[in-house]
């Protein structure tokens, strides 16, 4: 029997994590001879050979027609499928329908759920998880999380999966579906290793990537070390924060290059391309405070580059189950609390937390406040990564003005040591902590196998009328007291 056609649906195909996932899925399906089409709201960036159909209604809400609706979106998507496949069987594969970028996409997911057609809902991010500005878009939806045997919920990490199970999603209708890990670019190694470290952070410099931590590391790294962030934000909302860091780099002279790709060359006479930056880098880094799958933790190993930076147990705990240690990572960077002023910190916490919780239509309780304040503090220290940018800059200015370099500590498990010593030791390492053999669970071949399982689960189930998770229970899972983070607001 012929395989049903797959309709992969997302808002866009701009450069970024979800686009990489969709590109990999499309390559896997093409290789396997499985018919598919990608529906998105605008043409892909750059060159591509993807089977794309544009459905304008799918764009972000501020980019689409005011007269759009969930029903019109479904009608437009069905019309695009008829043009491509005629009237054959289809499995719908929706990415991030509940993230709050377009309320009509959430409504369309509910309409498709009610139709009884096989449906895969894949989650990369959640509006409930550190995205208070996105949540109001979908706050009134009563059909955000439909569930029935023919609807498979795919998660890229175990924590998110467990949160929705705790909220009432039947475990049998869930599927752990981590991303495939492929080289970010094809590059030949340099004939000689650079004399000084060049540390690349291959991300867009949005707020949760925690750029301030990169500046702190640059202030304490061995002389001659350079740090670079590949791209600036593409969301205008993050531009003011990014520009503050651009100005800070200029004011302090710290060796941090922002928006490097296409603008600056990594070495004399070298191209300014992404591949060139990868080729000339000696290490990759992550200072992010929130990720879905954490592709950046494993990609460096595919090109033989060691990784350093901040550990995120939400993603690295899954890697540990595969016996993977993705890099040399710290759990916290500890700064004496006297450097920030606890009362100042508390006042900023009250203001930021109240505003975030109001966006989620939740009151701020003393329990929320005290647990979050306690989560930032660690026996006379605070974690630099959970400070607002103004206090991060205050810490770095003090560091640059004095000789207290040993006062900043890197904590790994129960061990602490001065951050400058940790950096010198870590940057001296030239090989990844991950071997290519260990990446077996994350190869495209393994990814295709999981895709087939997903689609079989959805298409072979006996359709039933869907139920819907109570959205307040989902919100409660993500908004547990102590979970607040300044850089996720």
GROMACS .gro file of C-alpha atoms in nm:
model
  489
    1UNK     CA    1   0.000   0.000   0.000
    2UNK     CA    2   0.130   0.347  -0.088
    3UNK     CA    3   0.249   0.562   0.203
    4UNK     CA    4   0.015   0.853   0.284
    5UNK     CA    5   0.151   1.192   0.182
    6UNK     CA    6   0.293   1.405   0.463
    7UNK     CA    7   0.196   1.771   0.506
    8UNK     CA    8   0.465   1.943   0.715
    9UNK     CA    9   0.336   2.278   0.843
   10UNK     CA   10   0.525   2.569   1.001
   11UNK     CA   11   0.509   2.949   1.007
   12UNK     CA   12   0.822   3.002   0.796
   13UNK     CA   13   1.153   2.855   0.679
   14UNK     CA   14   1.389   3.128   0.798
   15UNK     CA   15   1.730   3.029   0.925
   16UNK     CA   16   1.703   2.870   1.267
   17UNK     CA   17   1.649   2.552   1.465
   18UNK     CA   18   1.299   2.451   1.350
   19UNK     CA   19   1.391   2.515   0.987
   20UNK     CA   20   1.695   2.288   1.026
   21UNK     CA   21   1.467   2.019   1.168
   22UNK     CA   22   1.222   2.049   0.878
   23UNK     CA   23   1.503   2.046   0.621
   24UNK     CA   24   1.642   1.727   0.775
   25UNK     CA   25   1.297   1.566   0.785
   26UNK     CA   26   1.238   1.656   0.420
   27UNK     CA   27   1.575   1.508   0.318
   28UNK     CA   28   1.495   1.186   0.508
   29UNK     CA   29   1.149   1.155   0.352
   30UNK     CA   30   1.284   1.225   0.004
   31UNK     CA   31   1.551   0.958   0.043
   32UNK     CA   32   1.285   0.711   0.159
   33UNK     CA   33   1.055   0.798  -0.131
   34UNK     CA   34   0.777   0.925   0.097
   35UNK     CA   35   0.569   1.199  -0.073
   36UNK     CA   36   0.552   1.521   0.124
   37UNK     CA   37   0.509   1.894   0.099
   38UNK     CA   38   0.607   2.178   0.333
   39UNK     CA   39   0.342   2.444   0.390
   40UNK     CA   40   0.468   2.777   0.527
   41UNK     CA   41   0.375   3.144   0.521
   42UNK     CA   42   0.664   3.285   0.315
   43UNK     CA   43   0.933   3.165   0.073
   44UNK     CA   44   1.240   3.000   0.232
   45UNK     CA   45   1.557   3.202   0.282
   46UNK     CA   46   1.847   3.133   0.048
   47UNK     CA   47   1.884   2.846  -0.196
   48UNK     CA   48   1.675   2.539  -0.137
   49UNK     CA   49   1.539   2.228  -0.306
   50UNK     CA   50   1.251   2.180  -0.069
   51UNK     CA   51   0.898   2.087  -0.183
   52UNK     CA   52   0.739   2.409  -0.057
   53UNK     CA   53   0.391   2.553  -0.101
   54UNK     CA   54   0.323   2.903   0.030
   55UNK     CA   55   0.010   2.948   0.240
   56UNK     CA   56   0.020   3.315   0.338
   57UNK     CA   57  -0.220   3.266   0.630
   58UNK     CA   58   0.052   3.065   0.810
   59UNK     CA   59   0.284   3.361   0.874
   60UNK     CA   60   0.326   3.523   1.213
   61UNK     CA   61   0.010   3.705   1.317
   62UNK     CA   62   0.155   4.052   1.249
   63UNK     CA   63   0.247   3.940   0.896
   64UNK     CA   64  -0.087   3.797   0.783
   65UNK     CA   65  -0.425   3.933   0.681
   66UNK     CA   66  -0.649   4.069   0.954
   67UNK     CA   67  -0.939   3.872   0.801
   68UNK     CA   68  -0.760   3.537   0.849
   69UNK     CA   69  -0.910   3.267   1.070
   70UNK     CA   70  -0.841   2.909   1.165
   71UNK     CA   71  -1.103   2.787   0.919
   72UNK     CA   72  -0.961   2.994   0.632
   73UNK     CA   73  -0.615   2.863   0.714
   74UNK     CA   74  -0.735   2.502   0.698
   75UNK     CA   75  -0.915   2.572   0.370
   76UNK     CA   76  -0.600   2.729   0.221
   77UNK     CA   77  -0.385   2.437   0.339
   78UNK     CA   78  -0.627   2.181   0.194
   79UNK     CA   79  -0.627   2.367  -0.138
   80UNK     CA   80  -0.246   2.357  -0.146
   81UNK     CA   81  -0.254   1.982  -0.078
   82UNK     CA   82  -0.506   1.918  -0.358
   83UNK     CA   83  -0.279   2.104  -0.600
   84UNK     CA   84   0.012   1.884  -0.492
   85UNK     CA   85  -0.136   1.539  -0.427
   86UNK     CA   86  -0.492   1.541  -0.555
   87UNK     CA   87  -0.734   1.368  -0.317
   88UNK     CA   88  -0.504   1.107  -0.162
   89UNK     CA   89  -0.453   1.027   0.206
   90UNK     CA   90  -0.256   1.281   0.412
   91UNK     CA   91  -0.090   1.284   0.754
   92UNK     CA   92  -0.062   1.633   0.900
   93UNK     CA   93   0.263   1.720   1.081
   94UNK     CA   94   0.236   2.057   1.255
   95UNK     CA   95   0.534   2.227   1.420
   96UNK     CA   96   0.487   2.460   1.720
   97UNK     CA   97   0.118   2.526   1.663
   98UNK     CA   98   0.073   2.638   2.027
   99UNK     CA   99   0.367   2.881   2.057
  100UNK     CA  100   0.149   3.191   2.023
  101UNK     CA  101   0.294   3.333   1.701
  102UNK     CA  102  -0.041   3.302   1.523
  103UNK     CA  103  -0.364   3.225   1.706
  104UNK     CA  104  -0.521   3.100   1.381
  105UNK     CA  105  -0.262   2.822   1.357
  106UNK     CA  106  -0.369   2.701   1.702
  107UNK     CA  107  -0.733   2.713   1.593
  108UNK     CA  108  -0.647   2.527   1.272
  109UNK     CA  109  -0.488   2.248   1.478
  110UNK     CA  110  -0.816   2.212   1.667
  111UNK     CA  111  -1.017   2.198   1.342
  112UNK     CA  112  -0.787   1.927   1.204
  113UNK     CA  113  -0.815   1.737   1.532
  114UNK     CA  114  -1.195   1.741   1.507
  115UNK     CA  115  -1.177   1.610   1.149
  116UNK     CA  116  -1.039   1.278   1.271
  117UNK     CA  117  -0.747   1.286   1.027
  118UNK     CA  118  -0.408   1.154   1.143
  119UNK     CA  119  -0.221   1.440   1.306
  120UNK     CA  120   0.128   1.487   1.454
  121UNK     CA  121   0.175   1.788   1.681
  122UNK     CA  122   0.546   1.850   1.734
  123UNK     CA  123   0.658   2.086   2.010
  124UNK     CA  124   0.989   2.271   2.001
  125UNK     CA  125   0.891   2.556   2.235
  126UNK     CA  126   0.599   2.651   2.457
  127UNK     CA  127   0.436   2.988   2.514
  128UNK     CA  128   0.396   2.876   2.876
  129UNK     CA  129   0.773   2.833   2.912
  130UNK     CA  130   0.942   3.171   2.957
  131UNK     CA  131   0.753   3.345   2.675
  132UNK     CA  132   0.507   3.574   2.857
  133UNK     CA  133   0.478   3.805   2.556
  134UNK     CA  134   0.355   3.518   2.339
  135UNK     CA  135   0.106   3.365   2.581
  136UNK     CA  136  -0.173   3.627   2.558
  137UNK     CA  137  -0.220   3.532   2.190
  138UNK     CA  138  -0.339   3.184   2.280
  139UNK     CA  139  -0.458   3.244   2.640
  140UNK     CA  140  -0.829   3.218   2.550
  141UNK     CA  141  -0.798   2.907   2.333
  142UNK     CA  142  -0.998   2.611   2.456
  143UNK     CA  143  -0.865   2.375   2.188
  144UNK     CA  144  -0.491   2.427   2.229
  145UNK     CA  145  -0.394   2.071   2.321
  146UNK     CA  146  -0.631   1.817   2.156
  147UNK     CA  147  -0.576   1.450   2.224
  148UNK     CA  148  -0.716   1.132   2.067
  149UNK     CA  149  -0.559   0.806   1.942
  150UNK     CA  150  -0.500   0.948   1.592
  151UNK     CA  151  -0.318   1.254   1.734
  152UNK     CA  152   0.047   1.194   1.829
  153UNK     CA  153   0.226   1.454   2.040
  154UNK     CA  154   0.599   1.462   1.958
  155UNK     CA  155   0.848   1.613   2.203
  156UNK     CA  156   1.216   1.693   2.160
  157UNK     CA  157   1.301   1.649   2.528
  158UNK     CA  158   1.176   1.437   2.816
  159UNK     CA  159   1.089   1.726   3.048
  160UNK     CA  160   0.833   1.880   2.810
  161UNK     CA  161   0.681   1.537   2.747
  162UNK     CA  162   0.646   1.474   3.120
  163UNK     CA  163   0.491   1.816   3.180
  164UNK     CA  164   0.206   1.742   2.938
  165UNK     CA  165   0.161   1.390   3.073
  166UNK     CA  166   0.132   1.543   3.421
  167UNK     CA  167  -0.132   1.780   3.280
  168UNK     CA  168  -0.341   1.484   3.161
  169UNK     CA  169  -0.207   1.383   2.818
  170UNK     CA  170  -0.223   1.001   2.780
  171UNK     CA  171   0.133   0.871   2.771
  172UNK     CA  172   0.044   0.627   2.490
  173UNK     CA  173  -0.026   0.926   2.264
  174UNK     CA  174   0.317   1.085   2.320
  175UNK     CA  175   0.646   1.026   2.140
  176UNK     CA  176   1.000   1.137   2.225
  177UNK     CA  177   1.141   1.266   1.897
  178UNK     CA  178   1.484   1.432   1.940
  179UNK     CA  179   1.634   1.625   1.650
  180UNK     CA  180   1.881   1.477   1.405
  181UNK     CA  181   2.236   1.606   1.442
  182UNK     CA  182   2.419   1.692   1.121
  183UNK     CA  183   2.729   1.906   1.054
  184UNK     CA  184   2.636   2.278   1.048
  185UNK     CA  185   2.860   2.322   0.741
  186UNK     CA  186   3.107   2.120   0.534
  187UNK     CA  187   3.454   2.253   0.605
  188UNK     CA  188   3.810   2.131   0.569
  189UNK     CA  189   4.028   2.180   0.876
  190UNK     CA  190   4.294   2.450   0.869
  191UNK     CA  191   4.645   2.325   0.792
  192UNK     CA  192   4.761   2.467   1.123
  193UNK     CA  193   4.567   2.530   1.440
  194UNK     CA  194   4.535   2.902   1.529
  195UNK     CA  195   4.777   3.021   1.797
  196UNK     CA  196   4.499   3.183   2.000
  197UNK     CA  197   4.149   3.047   2.072
  198UNK     CA  198   3.857   3.166   1.863
  199UNK     CA  199   3.533   3.067   2.038
  200UNK     CA  200   3.219   3.064   1.822
  201UNK     CA  201   2.861   3.092   1.948
  202UNK     CA  202   2.659   2.990   1.638
  203UNK     CA  203   2.323   3.148   1.727
  204UNK     CA  204   2.110   3.455   1.680
  205UNK     CA  205   2.183   3.688   1.971
  206UNK     CA  206   1.837   3.688   2.129
  207UNK     CA  207   1.788   3.747   2.499
  208UNK     CA  208   1.777   3.389   2.627
  209UNK     CA  209   2.114   3.317   2.463
  210UNK     CA  210   2.261   3.513   2.756
  211UNK     CA  211   2.515   3.730   2.573
  212UNK     CA  212   2.627   3.894   2.897
  213UNK     CA  213   2.788   3.569   3.005
  214UNK     CA  214   3.000   3.572   2.690
  215UNK     CA  215   3.137   3.913   2.792
  216UNK     CA  216   3.212   3.786   3.143
  217UNK     CA  217   3.405   3.493   2.998
  218UNK     CA  218   3.588   3.725   2.759
  219UNK     CA  219   3.696   3.941   3.054
  220UNK     CA  220   3.856   3.640   3.225
  221UNK     CA  221   3.982   3.431   2.932
  222UNK     CA  222   4.353   3.396   2.850
  223UNK     CA  223   4.496   3.692   2.662
  224UNK     CA  224   4.434   3.679   2.288
  225UNK     CA  225   4.114   3.472   2.311
  226UNK     CA  226   3.832   3.597   2.088
  227UNK     CA  227   3.458   3.525   2.112
  228UNK     CA  228   3.205   3.564   1.831
  229UNK     CA  229   2.826   3.538   1.796
  230UNK     CA  230   2.721   3.447   1.444
  231UNK     CA  231   2.397   3.645   1.388
  232UNK     CA  232   2.192   3.933   1.525
  233UNK     CA  233   1.824   3.878   1.620
  234UNK     CA  234   1.570   3.870   1.337
  235UNK     CA  235   1.286   3.964   1.575
  236UNK     CA  236   1.274   4.341   1.622
  237UNK     CA  237   1.169   4.292   1.983
  238UNK     CA  238   1.519   4.178   2.077
  239UNK     CA  239   1.709   4.446   1.884
  240UNK     CA  240   1.726   4.707   2.166
  241UNK     CA  241   1.883   4.453   2.406
  242UNK     CA  242   2.124   4.338   2.135
  243UNK     CA  243   2.227   4.697   2.059
  244UNK     CA  244   2.303   4.754   2.427
  245UNK     CA  245   2.556   4.469   2.406
  246UNK     CA  246   2.698   4.612   2.082
  247UNK     CA  247   2.756   4.942   2.265
  248UNK     CA  248   2.901   4.758   2.565
  249UNK     CA  249   3.151   4.577   2.341
  250UNK     CA  250   3.259   4.911   2.197
  251UNK     CA  251   3.283   5.081   2.539
  252UNK     CA  252   3.480   4.805   2.711
  253UNK     CA  253   3.693   4.684   2.422
  254UNK     CA  254   3.628   4.325   2.524
  255UNK     CA  255   3.706   4.075   2.245
  256UNK     CA  256   3.346   3.983   2.164
  257UNK     CA  257   3.232   4.014   1.801
  258UNK     CA  258   2.855   4.032   1.758
  259UNK     CA  259   2.669   3.965   1.432
  260UNK     CA  260   2.994   3.825   1.293
  261UNK     CA  261   2.883   3.622   0.991
  262UNK     CA  262   2.879   3.822   0.670
  263UNK     CA  263   3.009   4.134   0.846
  264UNK     CA  264   3.355   4.048   0.981
  265UNK     CA  265   3.627   3.810   0.870
  266UNK     CA  266   3.749   3.551   1.124
  267UNK     CA  267   4.110   3.584   1.002
  268UNK     CA  268   4.309   3.801   0.760
  269UNK     CA  269   4.195   3.743   0.400
  270UNK     CA  270   3.944   3.476   0.511
  271UNK     CA  271   3.584   3.487   0.380
  272UNK     CA  272   3.315   3.626   0.608
  273UNK     CA  273   3.087   3.327   0.557
  274UNK     CA  274   2.943   3.099   0.824
  275UNK     CA  275   3.156   2.811   0.693
  276UNK     CA  276   3.466   3.030   0.723
  277UNK     CA  277   3.388   3.119   1.085
  278UNK     CA  278   3.337   2.752   1.164
  279UNK     CA  279   3.662   2.659   0.991
  280UNK     CA  280   3.867   2.915   1.184
  281UNK     CA  281   3.706   2.855   1.523
  282UNK     CA  282   3.892   2.646   1.778
  283UNK     CA  283   3.597   2.594   2.013
  284UNK     CA  284   3.219   2.630   2.017
  285UNK     CA  285   3.033   2.771   2.315
  286UNK     CA  286   2.682   2.787   2.460
  287UNK     CA  287   2.574   3.026   2.735
  288UNK     CA  288   2.201   2.984   2.667
  289UNK     CA  289   1.962   2.964   2.962
  290UNK     CA  290   1.678   2.788   2.775
  291UNK     CA  291   1.672   2.541   2.485
  292UNK     CA  292   1.433   2.283   2.344
  293UNK     CA  293   1.652   2.004   2.211
  294UNK     CA  294   1.994   2.165   2.237
  295UNK     CA  295   2.131   2.106   1.889
  296UNK     CA  296   2.421   2.337   1.972
  297UNK     CA  297   2.542   2.093   2.237
  298UNK     CA  298   2.602   1.811   1.987
  299UNK     CA  299   2.675   1.980   1.653
  300UNK     CA  300   3.034   2.077   1.741
  301UNK     CA  301   3.132   1.711   1.771
  302UNK     CA  302   3.029   1.648   1.409
  303UNK     CA  303   3.309   1.880   1.292
  304UNK     CA  304   3.565   1.792   1.558
  305UNK     CA  305   3.530   2.107   1.769
  306UNK     CA  306   3.524   2.100   2.151
  307UNK     CA  307   3.231   2.265   2.331
  308UNK     CA  308   3.237   2.470   2.650
  309UNK     CA  309   2.980   2.672   2.839
  310UNK     CA  310   2.666   2.650   3.051
  311UNK     CA  311   2.502   2.317   3.129
  312UNK     CA  312   2.125   2.291   3.077
  313UNK     CA  313   1.997   1.976   3.251
  314UNK     CA  314   1.664   2.005   3.067
  315UNK     CA  315   1.846   1.894   2.753
  316UNK     CA  316   2.169   1.734   2.874
  317UNK     CA  317   1.987   1.486   3.099
  318UNK     CA  318   1.852   1.322   2.782
  319UNK     CA  319   2.203   1.310   2.636
  320UNK     CA  320   2.330   1.147   2.955
  321UNK     CA  321   2.088   0.858   2.898
  322UNK     CA  322   2.280   0.793   2.575
  323UNK     CA  323   2.610   0.815   2.771
  324UNK     CA  324   2.696   1.146   2.606
  325UNK     CA  325   2.884   1.424   2.785
  326UNK     CA  326   2.842   1.704   2.529
  327UNK     CA  327   3.125   1.929   2.645
  328UNK     CA  328   3.312   2.089   2.932
  329UNK     CA  329   3.022   2.262   3.103
  330UNK     CA  330   2.965   2.453   3.426
  331UNK     CA  331   2.636   2.450   3.616
  332UNK     CA  332   2.663   2.807   3.746
  333UNK     CA  333   2.891   3.109   3.738
  334UNK     CA  334   2.900   3.242   4.093
  335UNK     CA  335   2.940   3.613   4.168
  336UNK     CA  336   2.960   3.751   4.526
  337UNK     CA  337   2.613   3.882   4.606
  338UNK     CA  338   2.767   4.205   4.738
  339UNK     CA  339   2.865   4.288   4.380
  340UNK     CA  340   2.500   4.324   4.277
  341UNK     CA  341   2.325   4.422   4.600
  342UNK     CA  342   2.058   4.183   4.721
  343UNK     CA  343   1.798   4.453   4.778
  344UNK     CA  344   1.846   4.586   4.424
  345UNK     CA  345   1.818   4.233   4.290
  346UNK     CA  346   1.503   4.166   4.489
  347UNK     CA  347   1.335   4.484   4.364
  348UNK     CA  348   1.414   4.396   4.003
  349UNK     CA  349   1.283   4.044   4.064
  350UNK     CA  350   0.952   4.174   4.202
  351UNK     CA  351   0.896   4.404   3.903
  352UNK     CA  352   0.997   4.152   3.637
  353UNK     CA  353   0.815   3.857   3.791
  354UNK     CA  354   0.493   4.051   3.849
  355UNK     CA  355   0.491   4.167   3.485
  356UNK     CA  356   0.559   3.815   3.356
  357UNK     CA  357   0.292   3.653   3.573
  358UNK     CA  358   0.038   3.919   3.472
  359UNK     CA  359   0.095   3.819   3.109
  360UNK     CA  360   0.011   3.465   3.214
  361UNK     CA  361  -0.292   3.598   3.407
  362UNK     CA  362  -0.147   3.467   3.731
  363UNK     CA  363  -0.107   3.651   4.062
  364UNK     CA  364   0.239   3.680   4.215
  365UNK     CA  365   0.246   3.488   4.542
  366UNK     CA  366   0.504   3.508   4.818
  367UNK     CA  367   0.592   3.148   4.739
  368UNK     CA  368   0.676   3.239   4.378
  369UNK     CA  369   0.886   3.534   4.490
  370UNK     CA  370   1.078   3.365   4.771
  371UNK     CA  371   1.153   3.045   4.580
  372UNK     CA  372   1.274   3.235   4.276
  373UNK     CA  373   1.488   3.467   4.491
  374UNK     CA  374   1.636   3.161   4.663
  375UNK     CA  375   1.703   2.992   4.327
  376UNK     CA  376   1.928   3.281   4.220
  377UNK     CA  377   2.130   3.283   4.546
  378UNK     CA  378   2.392   3.029   4.648
  379UNK     CA  379   2.554   3.075   4.992
  380UNK     CA  380   2.673   3.431   4.953
  381UNK     CA  381   2.682   3.421   4.572
  382UNK     CA  382   2.438   3.472   4.285
  383UNK     CA  383   2.433   3.291   3.951
  384UNK     CA  384   2.548   3.539   3.686
  385UNK     CA  385   2.330   3.370   3.423
  386UNK     CA  386   2.010   3.460   3.608
  387UNK     CA  387   2.079   3.831   3.647
  388UNK     CA  388   1.913   4.101   3.438
  389UNK     CA  389   2.143   4.260   3.180
  390UNK     CA  390   2.193   4.582   3.380
  391UNK     CA  391   2.334   4.386   3.675
  392UNK     CA  392   2.541   4.165   3.445
  393UNK     CA  393   2.708   4.478   3.305
  394UNK     CA  394   2.757   4.613   3.658
  395UNK     CA  395   2.945   4.294   3.752
  396UNK     CA  396   3.168   4.309   3.443
  397UNK     CA  397   3.249   4.678   3.497
  398UNK     CA  398   3.359   4.599   3.853
  399UNK     CA  399   3.567   4.310   3.729
  400UNK     CA  400   3.741   4.527   3.469
  401UNK     CA  401   3.804   4.807   3.717
  402UNK     CA  402   3.968   4.593   3.987
  403UNK     CA  403   4.189   4.295   4.054
  404UNK     CA  404   3.929   4.059   4.202
  405UNK     CA  405   3.949   3.811   3.917
  406UNK     CA  406   3.954   3.507   4.145
  407UNK     CA  407   3.623   3.611   4.303
  408UNK     CA  408   3.414   3.476   4.012
  409UNK     CA  409   3.372   3.100   4.040
  410UNK     CA  410   3.270   2.825   3.802
  411UNK     CA  411   3.057   2.559   3.972
  412UNK     CA  412   3.041   2.208   3.828
  413UNK     CA  413   2.845   1.970   4.046
  414UNK     CA  414   2.978   2.023   4.399
  415UNK     CA  415   3.314   2.155   4.280
  416UNK     CA  416   3.400   2.523   4.242
  417UNK     CA  417   3.713   2.693   4.113
  418UNK     CA  418   3.803   3.044   3.994
  419UNK     CA  419   3.649   3.099   3.654
  420UNK     CA  420   3.973   3.230   3.501
  421UNK     CA  421   4.147   2.904   3.597
  422UNK     CA  422   3.857   2.695   3.464
  423UNK     CA  423   3.870   2.887   3.135
  424UNK     CA  424   4.245   2.844   3.092
  425UNK     CA  425   4.216   2.468   3.151
  426UNK     CA  426   3.911   2.431   2.925
  427UNK     CA  427   4.046   2.635   2.634
  428UNK     CA  428   4.361   2.424   2.640
  429UNK     CA  429   4.149   2.121   2.544
  430UNK     CA  430   4.141   2.067   2.168
  431UNK     CA  431   3.923   1.758   2.120
  432UNK     CA  432   3.547   1.708   2.171
  433UNK     CA  433   3.412   1.507   2.464
  434UNK     CA  434   3.178   1.330   2.220
  435UNK     CA  435   3.287   1.072   1.963
  436UNK     CA  436   3.102   1.033   1.631
  437UNK     CA  437   2.998   0.679   1.733
  438UNK     CA  438   2.807   0.817   2.031
  439UNK     CA  439   2.585   1.025   1.803
  440UNK     CA  440   2.416   0.713   1.666
  441UNK     CA  441   2.076   0.790   1.827
  442UNK     CA  442   2.078   1.131   1.655
  443UNK     CA  443   2.171   1.039   1.297
  444UNK     CA  444   1.936   1.111   1.004
  445UNK     CA  445   1.890   0.734   0.970
  446UNK     CA  446   1.761   0.712   1.328
  447UNK     CA  447   1.550   1.023   1.268
  448UNK     CA  448   1.380   0.864   0.966
  449UNK     CA  449   1.306   0.553   1.168
  450UNK     CA  450   1.133   0.766   1.432
  451UNK     CA  451   0.940   0.958   1.165
  452UNK     CA  452   0.806   0.630   1.028
  453UNK     CA  453   0.700   0.525   1.380
  454UNK     CA  454   0.528   0.859   1.437
  455UNK     CA  455   0.333   0.841   1.114
  456UNK     CA  456   0.239   0.477   1.169
  457UNK     CA  457   0.106   0.558   1.518
  458UNK     CA  458  -0.113   0.838   1.380
  459UNK     CA  459  -0.235   0.669   1.061
  460UNK     CA  460  -0.314   0.324   1.204
  461UNK     CA  461  -0.508   0.447   1.508
  462UNK     CA  462  -0.887   0.423   1.514
  463UNK     CA  463  -1.006   0.786   1.504
  464UNK     CA  464  -1.200   0.918   1.802
  465UNK     CA  465  -1.350   1.254   1.893
  466UNK     CA  466  -1.073   1.451   2.065
  467UNK     CA  467  -1.061   1.572   2.421
  468UNK     CA  468  -0.860   1.879   2.521
  469UNK     CA  469  -0.607   1.929   2.799
  470UNK     CA  470  -0.709   2.198   3.049
  471UNK     CA  471  -0.467   2.476   2.956
  472UNK     CA  472  -0.434   2.591   3.318
  473UNK     CA  473  -0.284   2.252   3.406
  474UNK     CA  474  -0.023   2.288   3.130
  475UNK     CA  475   0.055   2.640   3.248
  476UNK     CA  476   0.093   2.519   3.607
  477UNK     CA  477   0.358   2.265   3.501
  478UNK     CA  478   0.576   2.534   3.341
  479UNK     CA  479   0.514   2.808   3.601
  480UNK     CA  480   0.624   2.619   3.911
  481UNK     CA  481   0.753   2.841   4.193
  482UNK     CA  482   1.128   2.892   4.158
  483UNK     CA  483   1.126   2.859   3.779
  484UNK     CA  484   1.139   3.233   3.699
  485UNK     CA  485   1.434   3.354   3.491
  486UNK     CA  486   1.512   3.718   3.411
  487UNK     CA  487   1.635   3.636   3.059
  488UNK     CA  488   1.318   3.443   2.973
  489UNK     CA  489   1.078   3.737   2.994
   0.00000   0.00000   0.00000
